[in-house]
Amino acid sequence: MNNNHIKPFVVTIDGPAGSGKGTISKLVSQTLDFHYLDSGAIYRIIAFEAKTKNLITNQITQILELIDGLNIQFSDEKTFLYGKDITDLIRSELIGKFASEIAKNELIRGRILGLQKSFFKSPGLVADGRDMGTVVFPEAKVKIFLTASIEERVNRRYKQLILKENNVNLTDLFERIKFRDESDTNRKISPLKAAEDAFLIKTDNLSIKQSFEKVMEIIRSKENKIK
Ligand code: DC
């Protein structure tokens, strides 16, 4: 799609783990030929590197230093840290839990704000996470909040993880995601929540294609130059 005639704008897609925001965001960014920011991946990379260095979640000074030295690259749907492909390594629920823990810290969130904002480039950006519409890109033209029941989200995450790990336990996964949801929703700084001007989409009974089409409909309604 040629979008050179459209002023750059941001689409934010927030929601809890397993809501489908990653898959839908990638599809939307590919369709519009926009840049894509997976903000959760940034928290996961920091968590991964902190764990590699044997740090624990409350060693904030050391984690901030580590952030300043990070050399991250996103390319062809892969994530590289210091040139090493860590795409699959950062996807475990263990890293997710660590990421959620450090994401409570205001200094850590502040330290990666500039990096997140640097993804906003012409012709536009699709940004997914927890606080994209509320804190990082409050001026976004289109804000979406994707949700689904915890059962549905756990099932989806199970299907993703089982492709990469042999020993995924469904009951464990349920508990971990429930814990992460609660911790992301109840934290004081930039909690997981829909922006007041966000469109809410419940994806329980929607296929990926149907969710994607709903999001595209909303984008078209806001930007009539997109067909
Ligand atoms: O989207 P994800 O599951 O990959 O994110 C992992 C964790 O990172 C999530 O549980 C909380 C944190 N996170 C956040 O606090 N803010 C964001 N914008 C994205 C992720």
Coordinates of C-alpha atoms and ligand atoms in Angstrom, one line a residue:
M1 CA 0.0 0.0 0.0
N2 CA 1.4 3.4 -0.9
N3 CA 0.9 5.8 2.0
N4 CA 3.3 8.5 0.9
H5 CA 0.4 11.0 0.7
I6 CA -0.7 10.4 4.3
K7 CA 0.8 12.5 7.2
P8 CA 2.6 10.1 9.5
F9 CA 0.6 9.0 12.4
V10 CA 0.6 6.5 15.3
V11 CA -1.8 3.6 15.9
T12 CA -1.5 2.2 19.4
I13 CA -2.7 -1.3 20.3
D14 CA -2.6 -2.0 24.0
G15 CA -3.9 -5.0 25.9
P16 CA -3.0 -7.9 28.3
A17 CA -0.8 -10.9 27.5
G18 CA -2.3 -13.1 24.9
S19 CA -4.9 -10.6 23.7
G20 CA -3.6 -10.9 20.1
K21 CA -2.0 -7.4 20.1
G22 CA 1.4 -8.6 18.7
T23 CA -0.1 -10.6 15.8
I24 CA -2.6 -7.9 14.9
S25 CA -0.1 -5.1 15.2
K26 CA 2.4 -6.8 12.9
L27 CA -0.4 -7.4 10.3
V28 CA -1.5 -3.8 10.5
S29 CA 2.0 -2.4 10.2
Q30 CA 2.7 -4.7 7.2
T31 CA -0.5 -3.7 5.5
L32 CA 0.1 0.0 6.0
D33 CA 3.8 -0.2 5.5
F34 CA 4.3 1.4 8.9
H35 CA 7.1 0.9 11.4
Y36 CA 6.3 -1.5 14.3
L37 CA 7.2 -1.1 17.9
D38 CA 6.8 -4.2 20.2
S39 CA 7.4 -2.3 23.5
G40 CA 7.0 -5.6 25.5
A41 CA 10.1 -6.9 23.7
I42 CA 12.1 -4.0 25.1
Y43 CA 11.1 -4.9 28.7
R44 CA 11.8 -8.6 27.9
I45 CA 15.3 -7.8 26.5
I46 CA 16.2 -5.8 29.6
A47 CA 14.9 -8.7 31.7
F48 CA 16.9 -11.2 29.7
E49 CA 20.1 -9.3 29.9
A50 CA 19.6 -8.6 33.7
K51 CA 19.0 -12.4 34.2
T52 CA 22.1 -13.2 32.2
K53 CA 24.1 -10.9 34.5
N54 CA 22.6 -12.6 37.5
L55 CA 20.8 -9.4 38.6
I56 CA 17.6 -9.4 40.6
T57 CA 14.6 -7.2 40.0
N58 CA 15.4 -4.7 42.7
Q59 CA 18.9 -3.9 41.6
I60 CA 17.7 -0.8 39.8
T61 CA 21.0 1.1 39.5
Q62 CA 22.6 -1.9 37.8
I63 CA 19.6 -2.4 35.5
L64 CA 19.7 1.3 34.5
E65 CA 23.4 1.0 33.6
L66 CA 22.7 -2.1 31.6
I67 CA 19.9 -0.3 29.7
D68 CA 22.3 2.5 28.7
G69 CA 24.7 -0.1 27.2
L70 CA 22.2 -2.2 25.3
N71 CA 22.7 -2.7 21.6
I72 CA 19.3 -3.9 20.3
Q73 CA 18.3 -4.5 16.7
F74 CA 14.9 -5.5 15.3
S75 CA 15.0 -6.9 11.8
D76 CA 12.9 -9.3 9.7
E77 CA 10.7 -10.1 12.7
K78 CA 13.8 -11.1 14.7
T79 CA 15.3 -9.5 17.8
F80 CA 19.1 -9.2 18.2
L81 CA 21.0 -8.2 21.2
Y82 CA 24.7 -7.5 20.6
G83 CA 24.2 -9.2 17.2
K84 CA 22.9 -12.4 18.8
D85 CA 19.4 -13.7 17.8
I86 CA 17.4 -13.8 21.0
T87 CA 13.9 -13.8 19.4
D88 CA 12.8 -17.1 21.1
L89 CA 14.9 -16.7 24.3
I90 CA 12.9 -13.7 25.4
R91 CA 9.5 -15.3 24.9
S92 CA 9.4 -17.6 28.0
E93 CA 7.0 -16.8 30.8
L94 CA 10.0 -16.6 33.1
I95 CA 11.4 -13.7 31.2
G96 CA 7.8 -12.3 31.0
K97 CA 7.5 -12.3 34.8
F98 CA 10.9 -10.6 35.3
A99 CA 9.9 -8.0 32.6
S100 CA 6.6 -7.3 34.4
E101 CA 8.5 -6.9 37.7
I102 CA 11.0 -4.3 36.4
A103 CA 8.3 -2.6 34.4
K104 CA 6.9 -1.3 37.7
N105 CA 9.8 0.9 38.2
E106 CA 9.4 4.6 37.1
L107 CA 13.1 5.1 36.4
I108 CA 13.3 2.1 34.2
R109 CA 10.2 3.2 32.3
G110 CA 11.6 6.7 31.9
R111 CA 14.9 5.4 30.7
I112 CA 13.4 3.7 27.7
L113 CA 10.9 6.4 26.7
G114 CA 13.2 8.0 24.2
L115 CA 14.0 4.6 22.6
Q116 CA 10.2 3.9 22.2
K117 CA 9.5 7.3 20.8
S118 CA 12.4 7.0 18.3
F119 CA 10.2 4.4 16.4
F120 CA 7.9 7.1 15.3
K121 CA 9.1 7.8 11.8
S122 CA 7.5 8.4 8.4
P123 CA 5.2 7.1 7.1
G124 CA 3.8 6.0 10.5
L125 CA 3.9 3.6 13.4
V126 CA 2.0 0.8 15.0
A127 CA 3.0 0.5 18.7
D128 CA 1.8 -2.3 20.9
G129 CA 2.1 -2.7 24.7
R130 CA 0.4 -1.7 27.9
D131 CA 0.7 2.1 28.0
M132 CA 1.2 3.1 24.3
G133 CA -2.1 5.0 24.1
T134 CA -2.0 6.4 27.6
V135 CA 1.6 7.4 28.2
V136 CA 4.1 6.9 25.4
F137 CA 2.0 8.1 22.5
P138 CA -1.0 10.0 24.1
E139 CA -1.4 12.0 20.9
A140 CA -1.9 8.8 18.7
K141 CA -4.6 9.2 16.1
V142 CA -6.0 5.7 16.5
K143 CA -6.0 3.9 19.9
I144 CA -7.2 0.3 20.2
F145 CA -7.5 -1.8 23.4
L146 CA -7.7 -5.5 22.7
T147 CA -9.0 -7.9 25.4
A148 CA -10.1 -11.5 25.7
S149 CA -11.1 -13.7 28.7
I150 CA -8.1 -15.1 30.6
E151 CA -9.0 -18.7 29.5
E152 CA -8.9 -17.7 25.8
R153 CA -5.6 -15.8 26.3
V154 CA -3.9 -18.6 28.2
N155 CA -4.9 -21.1 25.5
R156 CA -3.5 -18.9 22.8
R157 CA -0.2 -18.4 24.7
Y158 CA 0.0 -22.1 25.3
K159 CA -0.3 -22.8 21.6
Q160 CA 2.5 -20.3 20.9
L161 CA 4.8 -21.6 23.6
I162 CA 4.4 -25.3 22.9
L163 CA 5.9 -24.8 19.5
K164 CA 9.1 -23.7 21.1
E165 CA 9.2 -25.4 24.5
N166 CA 8.4 -29.1 25.4
N167 CA 7.4 -28.7 29.0
V168 CA 4.7 -26.1 29.1
N169 CA 2.1 -26.8 31.9
L170 CA -1.3 -25.3 31.2
T171 CA -2.2 -24.8 34.9
D172 CA 1.1 -23.1 35.6
L173 CA 0.7 -20.9 32.6
F174 CA -2.7 -19.9 33.8
E175 CA -1.4 -18.8 37.2
R176 CA 1.6 -17.0 35.7
I177 CA -0.5 -15.0 33.2
K178 CA -3.1 -14.2 35.9
F179 CA -0.3 -13.0 38.2
R180 CA 1.3 -10.9 35.4
D181 CA -2.1 -9.4 34.4
E182 CA -2.7 -8.3 38.1
S183 CA 0.7 -6.9 38.5
D184 CA 0.6 -4.9 35.2
T185 CA -2.9 -3.7 36.0
N186 CA -2.4 -2.7 39.6
R187 CA 1.0 -1.0 39.4
K188 CA 1.1 2.7 40.2
I189 CA 3.1 3.8 37.1
S190 CA 1.7 3.5 33.6
P191 CA -0.6 0.6 34.4
L192 CA -2.2 -1.6 31.8
K193 CA -5.4 0.3 30.9
A194 CA -7.4 1.5 28.0
A195 CA -7.0 5.2 27.1
E196 CA -10.2 7.1 27.4
D197 CA -10.3 7.6 23.7
A198 CA -9.4 4.0 22.8
F199 CA -11.7 1.6 20.9
L200 CA -12.3 -1.6 22.8
I201 CA -12.3 -4.9 20.9
K202 CA -13.1 -8.2 22.6
T203 CA -11.4 -10.9 20.6
D204 CA -12.7 -14.1 22.3
N205 CA -14.9 -15.1 19.4
L206 CA -12.9 -13.4 16.6
S207 CA -10.4 -15.0 14.3
I208 CA -7.1 -13.2 13.7
K209 CA -8.5 -12.1 10.4
Q210 CA -11.7 -10.8 11.9
S211 CA -9.8 -8.9 14.6
F212 CA -7.4 -7.4 12.0
E213 CA -10.4 -6.3 9.9
K214 CA -12.0 -4.6 12.8
V215 CA -8.8 -2.7 13.6
M216 CA -8.4 -1.7 9.9
E217 CA -12.1 -0.5 9.8
I218 CA -11.4 1.8 12.8
I219 CA -8.2 3.1 11.2
R220 CA -10.0 3.8 7.9
S221 CA -12.8 5.6 9.8
K222 CA -10.1 8.0 11.2
E223 CA -8.0 8.4 8.1
N224 CA -10.1 8.3 5.0
K225 CA -7.1 8.3 2.7
I226 CA -6.4 4.7 3.7
K227 CA -8.4 2.3 1.6
Ligands
DC1 O1 3.7 -7.6 25.8 P1 4.6 -8.6 26.6 O2 3.8 -9.7 27.2 O3 5.7 -9.0 25.8 O4 5.2 -7.7 27.8 C1 6.0 -8.2 28.8 C2 5.9 -7.4 30.1 O5 6.5 -6.1 29.9 C3 4.5 -7.1 30.6 O6 4.0 -8.1 31.4 C4 4.7 -5.8 31.3 C5 5.8 -5.1 30.5 N1 5.3 -4.1 29.6 C6 5.0 -2.9 30.1 O7 5.0 -2.7 31.3 N2 4.6 -1.9 29.3 C7 4.6 -2.0 27.9 N3 4.2 -1.0 27.2 C8 4.9 -3.3 27.4 C9 5.2 -4.3 28.3

